[in-house]
Tab-separated table of C-alpha atoms in Angstrom:
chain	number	residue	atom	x	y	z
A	27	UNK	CA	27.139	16.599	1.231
A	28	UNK	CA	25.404	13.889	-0.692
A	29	UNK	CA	24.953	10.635	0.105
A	30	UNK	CA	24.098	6.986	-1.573
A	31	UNK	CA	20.558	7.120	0.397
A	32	UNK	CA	18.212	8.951	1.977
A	33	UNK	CA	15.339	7.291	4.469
A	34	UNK	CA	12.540	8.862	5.042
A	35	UNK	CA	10.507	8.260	8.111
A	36	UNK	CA	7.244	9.589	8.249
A	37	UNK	CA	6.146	9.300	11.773
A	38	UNK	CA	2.473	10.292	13.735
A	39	UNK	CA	2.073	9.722	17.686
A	40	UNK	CA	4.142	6.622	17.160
A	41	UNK	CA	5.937	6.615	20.454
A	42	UNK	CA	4.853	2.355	20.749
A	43	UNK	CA	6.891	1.435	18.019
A	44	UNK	CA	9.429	4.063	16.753
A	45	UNK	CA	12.361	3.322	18.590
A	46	UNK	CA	12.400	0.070	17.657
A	47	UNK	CA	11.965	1.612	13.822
A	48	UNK	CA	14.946	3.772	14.287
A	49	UNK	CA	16.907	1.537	15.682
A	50	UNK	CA	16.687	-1.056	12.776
A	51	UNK	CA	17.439	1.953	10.519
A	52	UNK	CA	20.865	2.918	12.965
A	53	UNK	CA	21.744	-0.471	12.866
A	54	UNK	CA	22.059	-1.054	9.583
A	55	UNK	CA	25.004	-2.985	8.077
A	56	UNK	CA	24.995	0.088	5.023
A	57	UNK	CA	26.383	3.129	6.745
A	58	UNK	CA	26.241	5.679	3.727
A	59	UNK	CA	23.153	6.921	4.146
A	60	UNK	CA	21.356	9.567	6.163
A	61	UNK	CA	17.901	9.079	7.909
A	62	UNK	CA	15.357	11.852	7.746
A	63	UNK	CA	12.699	11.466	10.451
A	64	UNK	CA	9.457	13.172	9.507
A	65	UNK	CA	7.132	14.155	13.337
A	66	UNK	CA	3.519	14.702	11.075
A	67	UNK	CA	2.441	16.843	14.409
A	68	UNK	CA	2.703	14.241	17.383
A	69	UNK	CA	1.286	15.054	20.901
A	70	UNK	CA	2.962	12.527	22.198
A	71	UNK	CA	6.393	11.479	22.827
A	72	UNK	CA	7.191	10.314	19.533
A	73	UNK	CA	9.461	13.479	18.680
A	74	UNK	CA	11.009	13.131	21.593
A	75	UNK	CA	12.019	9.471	21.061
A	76	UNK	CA	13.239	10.813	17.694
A	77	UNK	CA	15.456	13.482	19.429
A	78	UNK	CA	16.909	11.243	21.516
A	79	UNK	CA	18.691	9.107	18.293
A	80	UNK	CA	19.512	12.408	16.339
A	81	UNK	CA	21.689	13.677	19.487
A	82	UNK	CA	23.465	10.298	19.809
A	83	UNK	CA	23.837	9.673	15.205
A	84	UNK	CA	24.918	12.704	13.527
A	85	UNK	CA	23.482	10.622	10.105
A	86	UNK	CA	19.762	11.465	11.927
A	87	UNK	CA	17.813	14.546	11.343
A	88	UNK	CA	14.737	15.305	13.027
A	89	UNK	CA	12.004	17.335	10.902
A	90	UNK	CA	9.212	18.891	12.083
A	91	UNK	CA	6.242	20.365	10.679
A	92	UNK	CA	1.942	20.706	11.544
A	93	UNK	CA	0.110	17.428	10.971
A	94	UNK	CA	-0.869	16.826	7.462
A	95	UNK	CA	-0.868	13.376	6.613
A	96	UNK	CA	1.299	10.759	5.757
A	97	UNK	CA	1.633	11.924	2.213
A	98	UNK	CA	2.377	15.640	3.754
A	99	UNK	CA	5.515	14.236	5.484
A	100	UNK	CA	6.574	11.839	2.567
A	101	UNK	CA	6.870	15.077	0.663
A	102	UNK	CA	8.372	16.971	3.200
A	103	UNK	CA	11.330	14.763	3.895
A	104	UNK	CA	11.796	14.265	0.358
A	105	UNK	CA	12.434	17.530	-0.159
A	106	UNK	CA	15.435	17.629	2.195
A	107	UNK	CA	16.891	14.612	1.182
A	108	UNK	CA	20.198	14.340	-0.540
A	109	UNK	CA	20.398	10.683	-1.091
A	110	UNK	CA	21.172	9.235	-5.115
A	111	UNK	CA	18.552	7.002	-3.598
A	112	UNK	CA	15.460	7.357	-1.418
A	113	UNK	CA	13.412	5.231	0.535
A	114	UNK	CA	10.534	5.390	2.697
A	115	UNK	CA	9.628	3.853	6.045
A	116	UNK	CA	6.451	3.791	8.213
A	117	UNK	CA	7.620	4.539	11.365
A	118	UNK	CA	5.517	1.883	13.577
A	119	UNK	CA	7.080	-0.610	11.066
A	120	UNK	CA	11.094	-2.058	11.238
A	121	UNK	CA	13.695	-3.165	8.517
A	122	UNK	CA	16.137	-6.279	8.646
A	123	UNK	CA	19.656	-4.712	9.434
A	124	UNK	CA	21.358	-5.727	5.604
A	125	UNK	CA	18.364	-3.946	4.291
A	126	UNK	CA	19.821	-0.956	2.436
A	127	UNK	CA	23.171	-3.268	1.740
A	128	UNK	CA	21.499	-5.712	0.102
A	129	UNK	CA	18.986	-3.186	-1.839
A	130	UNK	CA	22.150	-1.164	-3.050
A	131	UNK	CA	24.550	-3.794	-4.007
A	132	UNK	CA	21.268	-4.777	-6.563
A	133	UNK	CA	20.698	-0.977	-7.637
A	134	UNK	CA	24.730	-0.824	-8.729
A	135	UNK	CA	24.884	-4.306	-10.326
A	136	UNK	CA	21.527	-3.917	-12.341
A	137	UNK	CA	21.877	-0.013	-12.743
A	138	UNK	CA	18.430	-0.020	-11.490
A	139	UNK	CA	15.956	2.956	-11.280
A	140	UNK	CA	14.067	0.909	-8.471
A	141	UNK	CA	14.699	-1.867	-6.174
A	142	UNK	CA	11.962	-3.583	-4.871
A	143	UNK	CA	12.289	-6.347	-1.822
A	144	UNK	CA	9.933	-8.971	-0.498
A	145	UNK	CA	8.188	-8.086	3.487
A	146	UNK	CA	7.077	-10.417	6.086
A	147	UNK	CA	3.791	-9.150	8.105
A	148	UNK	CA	3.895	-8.439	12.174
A	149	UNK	CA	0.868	-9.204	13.627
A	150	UNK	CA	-0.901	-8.565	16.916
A	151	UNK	CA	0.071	-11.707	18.684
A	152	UNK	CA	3.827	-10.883	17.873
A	153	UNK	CA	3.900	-13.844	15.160
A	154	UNK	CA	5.515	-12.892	11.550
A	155	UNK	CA	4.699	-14.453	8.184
A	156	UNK	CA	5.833	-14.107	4.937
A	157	UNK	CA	3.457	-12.427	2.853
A	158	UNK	CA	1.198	-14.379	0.375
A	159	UNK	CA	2.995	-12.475	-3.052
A	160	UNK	CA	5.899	-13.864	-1.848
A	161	UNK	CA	5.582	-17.251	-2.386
A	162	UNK	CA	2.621	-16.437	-5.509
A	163	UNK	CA	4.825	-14.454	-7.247
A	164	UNK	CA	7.312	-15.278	-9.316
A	165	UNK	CA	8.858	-11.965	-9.319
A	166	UNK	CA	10.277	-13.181	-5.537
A	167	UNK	CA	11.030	-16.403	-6.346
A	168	UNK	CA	15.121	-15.679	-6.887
A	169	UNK	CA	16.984	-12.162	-7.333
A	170	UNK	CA	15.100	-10.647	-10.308
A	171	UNK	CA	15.997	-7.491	-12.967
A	172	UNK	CA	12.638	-6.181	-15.094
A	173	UNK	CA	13.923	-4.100	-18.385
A	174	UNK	CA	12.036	-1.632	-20.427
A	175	UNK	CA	8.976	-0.053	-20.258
A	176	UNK	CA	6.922	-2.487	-21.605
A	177	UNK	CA	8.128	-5.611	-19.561
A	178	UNK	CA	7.902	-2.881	-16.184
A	179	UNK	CA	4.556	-2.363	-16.823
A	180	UNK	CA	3.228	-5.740	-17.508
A	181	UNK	CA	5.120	-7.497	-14.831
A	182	UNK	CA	4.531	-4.489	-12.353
A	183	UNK	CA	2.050	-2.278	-13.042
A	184	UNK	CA	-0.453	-4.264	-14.046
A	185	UNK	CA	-0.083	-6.656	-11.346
A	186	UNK	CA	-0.017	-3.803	-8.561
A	187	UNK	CA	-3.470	-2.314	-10.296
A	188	UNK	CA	-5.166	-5.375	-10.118
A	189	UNK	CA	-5.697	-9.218	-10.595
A	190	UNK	CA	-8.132	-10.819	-13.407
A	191	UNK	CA	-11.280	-12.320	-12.543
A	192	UNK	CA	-10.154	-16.151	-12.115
A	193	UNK	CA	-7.789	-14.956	-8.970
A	194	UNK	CA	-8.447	-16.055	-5.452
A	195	UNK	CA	-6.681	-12.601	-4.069
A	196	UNK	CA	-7.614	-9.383	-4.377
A	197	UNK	CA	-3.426	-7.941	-5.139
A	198	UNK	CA	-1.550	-9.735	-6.594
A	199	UNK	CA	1.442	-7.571	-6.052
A	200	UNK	CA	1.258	-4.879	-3.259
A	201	UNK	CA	1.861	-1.160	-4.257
A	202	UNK	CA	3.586	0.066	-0.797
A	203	UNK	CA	6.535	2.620	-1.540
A	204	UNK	CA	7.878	1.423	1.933
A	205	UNK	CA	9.758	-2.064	0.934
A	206	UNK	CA	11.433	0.143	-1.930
A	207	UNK	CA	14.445	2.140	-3.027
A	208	UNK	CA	13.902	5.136	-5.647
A	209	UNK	CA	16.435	6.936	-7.859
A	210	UNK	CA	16.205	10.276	-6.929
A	211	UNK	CA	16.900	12.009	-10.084
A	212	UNK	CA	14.159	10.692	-11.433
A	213	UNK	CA	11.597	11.800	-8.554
A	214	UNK	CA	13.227	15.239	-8.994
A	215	UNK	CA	12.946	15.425	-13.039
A	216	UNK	CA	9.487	14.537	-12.852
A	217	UNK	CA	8.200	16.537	-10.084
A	218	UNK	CA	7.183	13.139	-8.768
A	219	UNK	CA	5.549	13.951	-5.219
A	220	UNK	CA	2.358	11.878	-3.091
A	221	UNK	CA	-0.874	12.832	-3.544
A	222	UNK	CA	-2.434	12.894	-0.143
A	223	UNK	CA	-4.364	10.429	1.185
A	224	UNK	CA	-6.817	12.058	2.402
A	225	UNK	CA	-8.250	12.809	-0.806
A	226	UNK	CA	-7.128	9.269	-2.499
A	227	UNK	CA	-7.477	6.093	-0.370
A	228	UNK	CA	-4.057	4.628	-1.962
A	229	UNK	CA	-1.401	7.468	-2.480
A	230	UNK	CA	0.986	4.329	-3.302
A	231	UNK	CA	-0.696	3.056	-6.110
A	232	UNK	CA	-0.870	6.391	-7.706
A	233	UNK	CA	2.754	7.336	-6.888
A	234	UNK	CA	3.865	4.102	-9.169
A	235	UNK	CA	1.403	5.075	-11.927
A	236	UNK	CA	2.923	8.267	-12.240
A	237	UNK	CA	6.442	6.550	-11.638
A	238	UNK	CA	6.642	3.483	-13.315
A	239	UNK	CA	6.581	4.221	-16.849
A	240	UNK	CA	8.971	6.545	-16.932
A	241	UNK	CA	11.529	3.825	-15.601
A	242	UNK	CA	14.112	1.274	-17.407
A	243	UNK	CA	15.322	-0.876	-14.895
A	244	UNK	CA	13.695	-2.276	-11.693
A	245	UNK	CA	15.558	-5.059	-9.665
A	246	UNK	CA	14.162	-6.873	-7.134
A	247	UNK	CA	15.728	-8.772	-3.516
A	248	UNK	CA	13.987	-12.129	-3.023
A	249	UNK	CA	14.590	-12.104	0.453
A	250	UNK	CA	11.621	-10.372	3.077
A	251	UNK	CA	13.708	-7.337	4.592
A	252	UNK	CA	10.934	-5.179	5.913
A	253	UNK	CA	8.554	-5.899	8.610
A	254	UNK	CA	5.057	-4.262	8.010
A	255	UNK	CA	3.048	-3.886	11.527
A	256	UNK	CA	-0.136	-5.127	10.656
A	257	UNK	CA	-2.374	-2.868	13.247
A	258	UNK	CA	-6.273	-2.526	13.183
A	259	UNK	CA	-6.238	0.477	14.585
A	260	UNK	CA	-3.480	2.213	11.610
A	261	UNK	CA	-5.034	4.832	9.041
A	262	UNK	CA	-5.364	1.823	6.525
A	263	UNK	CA	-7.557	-0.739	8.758
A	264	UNK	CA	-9.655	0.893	11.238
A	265	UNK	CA	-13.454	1.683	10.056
A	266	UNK	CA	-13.920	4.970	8.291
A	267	UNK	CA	-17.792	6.362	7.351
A	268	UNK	CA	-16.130	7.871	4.175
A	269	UNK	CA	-14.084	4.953	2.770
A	270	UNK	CA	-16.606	3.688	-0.304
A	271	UNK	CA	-16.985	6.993	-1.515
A	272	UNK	CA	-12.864	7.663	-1.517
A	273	UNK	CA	-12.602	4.264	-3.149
A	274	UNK	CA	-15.344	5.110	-5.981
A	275	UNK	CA	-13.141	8.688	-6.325
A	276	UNK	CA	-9.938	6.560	-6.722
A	277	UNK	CA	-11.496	4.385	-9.062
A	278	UNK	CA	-12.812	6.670	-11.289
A	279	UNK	CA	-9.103	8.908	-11.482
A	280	UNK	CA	-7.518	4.963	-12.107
A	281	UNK	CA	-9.699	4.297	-14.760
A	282	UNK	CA	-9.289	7.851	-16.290
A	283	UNK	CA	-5.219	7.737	-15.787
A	284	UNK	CA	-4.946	4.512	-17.533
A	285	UNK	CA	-7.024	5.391	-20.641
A	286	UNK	CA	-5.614	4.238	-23.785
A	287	UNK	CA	-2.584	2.611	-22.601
A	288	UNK	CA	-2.560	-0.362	-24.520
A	289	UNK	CA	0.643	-1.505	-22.247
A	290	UNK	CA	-1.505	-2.016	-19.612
A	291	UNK	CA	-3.138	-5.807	-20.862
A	292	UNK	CA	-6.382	-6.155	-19.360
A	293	UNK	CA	-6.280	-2.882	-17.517
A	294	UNK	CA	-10.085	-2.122	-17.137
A	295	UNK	CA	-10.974	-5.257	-16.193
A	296	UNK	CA	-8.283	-5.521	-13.756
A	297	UNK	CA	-9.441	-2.007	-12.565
A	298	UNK	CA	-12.812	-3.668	-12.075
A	299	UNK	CA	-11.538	-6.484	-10.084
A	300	UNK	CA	-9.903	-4.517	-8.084
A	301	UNK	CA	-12.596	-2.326	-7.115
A	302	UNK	CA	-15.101	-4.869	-6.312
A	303	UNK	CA	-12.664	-6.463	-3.848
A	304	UNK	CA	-12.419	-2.719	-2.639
A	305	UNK	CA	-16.380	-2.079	-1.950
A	306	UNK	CA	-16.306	-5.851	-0.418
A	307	UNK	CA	-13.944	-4.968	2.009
A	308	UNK	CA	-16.329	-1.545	2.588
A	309	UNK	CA	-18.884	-4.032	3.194
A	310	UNK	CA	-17.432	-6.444	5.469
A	311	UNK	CA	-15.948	-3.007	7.431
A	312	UNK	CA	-19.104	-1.925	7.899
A	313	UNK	CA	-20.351	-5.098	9.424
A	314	UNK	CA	-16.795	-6.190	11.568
A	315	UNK	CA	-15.923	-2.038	12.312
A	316	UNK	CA	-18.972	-0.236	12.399
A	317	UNK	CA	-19.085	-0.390	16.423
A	318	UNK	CA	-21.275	2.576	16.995
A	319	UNK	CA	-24.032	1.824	14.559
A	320	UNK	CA	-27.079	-1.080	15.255
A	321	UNK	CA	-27.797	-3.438	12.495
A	322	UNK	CA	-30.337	-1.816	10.795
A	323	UNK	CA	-28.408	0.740	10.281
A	324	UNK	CA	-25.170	-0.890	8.878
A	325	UNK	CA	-27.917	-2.717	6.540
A	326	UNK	CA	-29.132	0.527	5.481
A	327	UNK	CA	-24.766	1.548	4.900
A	328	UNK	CA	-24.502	-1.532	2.826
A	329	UNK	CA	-27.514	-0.788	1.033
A	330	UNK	CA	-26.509	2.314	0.137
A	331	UNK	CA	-23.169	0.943	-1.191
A	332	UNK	CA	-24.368	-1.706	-3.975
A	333	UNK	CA	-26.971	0.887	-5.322
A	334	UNK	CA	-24.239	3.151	-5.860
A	335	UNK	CA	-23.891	4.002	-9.696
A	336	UNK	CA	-20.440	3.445	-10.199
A	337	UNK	CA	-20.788	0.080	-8.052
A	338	UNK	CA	-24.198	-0.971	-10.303
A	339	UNK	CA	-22.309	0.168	-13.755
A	340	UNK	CA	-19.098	-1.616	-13.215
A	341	UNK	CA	-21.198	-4.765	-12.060
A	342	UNK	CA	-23.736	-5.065	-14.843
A	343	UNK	CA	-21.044	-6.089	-17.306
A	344	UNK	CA	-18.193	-7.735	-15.276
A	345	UNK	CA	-17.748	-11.218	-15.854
A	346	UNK	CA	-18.402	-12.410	-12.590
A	347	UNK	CA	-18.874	-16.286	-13.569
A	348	UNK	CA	-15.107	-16.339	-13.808
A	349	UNK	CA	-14.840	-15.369	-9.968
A	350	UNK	CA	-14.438	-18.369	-7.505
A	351	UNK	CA	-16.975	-19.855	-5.918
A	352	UNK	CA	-17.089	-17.504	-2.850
A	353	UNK	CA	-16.790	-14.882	-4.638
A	354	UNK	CA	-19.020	-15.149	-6.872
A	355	UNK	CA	-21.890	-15.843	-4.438
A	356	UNK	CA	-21.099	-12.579	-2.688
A	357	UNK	CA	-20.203	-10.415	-6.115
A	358	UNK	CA	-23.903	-12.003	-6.961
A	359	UNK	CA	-25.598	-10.602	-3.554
A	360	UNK	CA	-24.097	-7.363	-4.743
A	361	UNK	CA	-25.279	-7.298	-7.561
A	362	UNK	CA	-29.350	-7.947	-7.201
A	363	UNK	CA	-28.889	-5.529	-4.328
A	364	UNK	CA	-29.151	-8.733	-1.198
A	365	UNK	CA	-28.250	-6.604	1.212
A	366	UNK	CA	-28.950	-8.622	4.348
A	367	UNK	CA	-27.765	-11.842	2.642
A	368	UNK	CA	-24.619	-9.803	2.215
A	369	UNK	CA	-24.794	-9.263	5.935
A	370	UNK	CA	-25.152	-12.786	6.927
A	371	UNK	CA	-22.536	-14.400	4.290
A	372	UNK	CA	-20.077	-11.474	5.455
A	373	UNK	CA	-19.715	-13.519	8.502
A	374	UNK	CA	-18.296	-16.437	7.009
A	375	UNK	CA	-15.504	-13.700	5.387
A	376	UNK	CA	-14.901	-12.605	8.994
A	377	UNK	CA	-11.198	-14.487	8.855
A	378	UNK	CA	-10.557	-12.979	5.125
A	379	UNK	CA	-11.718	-9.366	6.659
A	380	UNK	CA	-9.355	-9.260	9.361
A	381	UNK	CA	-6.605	-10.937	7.478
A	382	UNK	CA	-6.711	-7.820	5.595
């Protein structure tokens, strides 16, 4: 039996938070949809938390399957799901209970192929804020439709691939699939499926590149309806040795996806931008989460980082007098290879880092 959605819960020894994620999904004010939740191999009680709703909802199914990523279980509970529409939730994370309402009342008036919404942030201290492309982008600023290829993918694709030179931020529009809604049909005509993260740092962004030009219509929901769990300690925060080099690997399949679309204004040096922001943030992690390394050591990571060939080649012709100020002095250190200025400037960043 079909239904208008499908959400997709991908969930990984989650047992903190994923009640409260289910429950935000049970709640919701939109009752015509089913919700798939995805246990990624949990030992702990995270499946069992799960169990618990699909016994009391018969809308809630509870999939199981050995531990392969977050990508792994996207694909997995795709596969099951028998929505006109999908979406897909991080299961430490929670949605606003008109959610799904409010995302398919825009999908039916625009005929949209995608919805996208605005998200506030959760972080540690319990506080929530509204996050920065919310208020920067116009795109949020009111109820919003995008037509046509072109105008999709130089409002939104460009924008979620990177920012030009002069910006202060790194994205100017985020990439996440989770604050979204997806026709099916078109996921299914396409063979449209995440690549796993573990071999690209941002399965997201390359799920939209595959996506996006193949769509007409994309409609967006001005008002924040998902709450994204910022946590230092998720998969996307927490200091990984192998980070730059996944980052140089996604860089160099962006760059080679992306070749000769002349859609895509700016593209390379957006692509640029974005991945010095990238090994910045590799550099700051190894200075704020390296905790098992001594400093000679880190200097020796960092070092090892701006002589990288990919790093020195996209560097020796990006304009990086257009940068701001800050930027620019640290783009500058990377450049002529100032490793342990790097080191010591990195702690004025400390705030940007963990605001990350």
């Amino acid at each position: 039996m079909s239904v208008r959605i499908s959400v997709i819960v991908s969930m990984y020894n989650i047992e903190e938070y994923v009640e409260e994620c289910i429950e935000s999904l049970v709640s919701q004010t939109f009752k015509d949809l089913e919700i798939i939740l995805v246990d990624d191999g949990s030992n702990d009680g995270t499946y069992v938390i799960a169990e618990k709703f699909a016994r009391s909802y018969s809308h809630v199914k509870v999939l199981t399957k050995p531990n392969g990523g977050l990508s792994s279980a996207r694909n997995f509970g795709l596969s099951y799901a028998k929505g006109e529409y999908v979406a897909f939730i991080d299961g430490d994370d929670y949605v606003l209970p008109n959610m799904f309402e409010l995302m398919y009342q825009s999908a039916c008036e625009n005929g949209s192929d995608m919805v996208m919404s605005s998200f506030m942030r959760l972080v540690e201290d319990g506080t929530l804020s509204i996050d920065l492309e919310t208020t920067q982008q116009n795109l949020f600023s009111e109820n919003r439709c995008i037509h046509g290829k072109e105008e999709i993918l130089q409002k939104i694709l460009t924008t979620m691939l990177g920012v030009l030179p002069e910006a202060d931020i790194d994205v100017a529009l985020n990439s996440c699939v989770w604050r979204n809604l997806y026709r099916k049909k078109i996921l299914d005509d396409l063979s449209i499926v995440f690549k796993s993260e573990r071999e690209y740092i941002s399965e997201d962004i390359i799920f939209h590149l595959d996506l996006l030009p193949h769509l007409q219509i994309i409609s967006t929901v001005c008002q924040p309806l998902y709450i994204y769990r910022f946590n230092r300690n998720s998969l996307t925060k927490k200091y990984r040795p192998d980070r730059f080099l996944k980052e140089c690997h996604l860089y160099e399949f962006l760059m080679d996806k992306v070749s000769g679309n002349n859609l895509l204004s700016d593209i390379d040096l957006r692509l640029k931008r974005s991945f010095i922001g990238r090994v910045r943030n590799c550099i700051l992690s190894e200075i704020y989460g390296n905790e098992v390394e001594n400093f000679w050591r880190k200097n020796k990571n960092i070092q090892e980082i701006i002589k990288n060939e990919i790093v020195v080649e996209v560097l020796q012709d990006f304009p990086i007098h257009r940068l701001n100020l800050k930027l620019r002095v640290f783009t500058n250190m990377m450049k002529y290879n100032q490793s342990i200025g790097l080191f010591i400037l990195g702690l004025l960043y400390k705030k940007r880092y963990l605001k990350k």
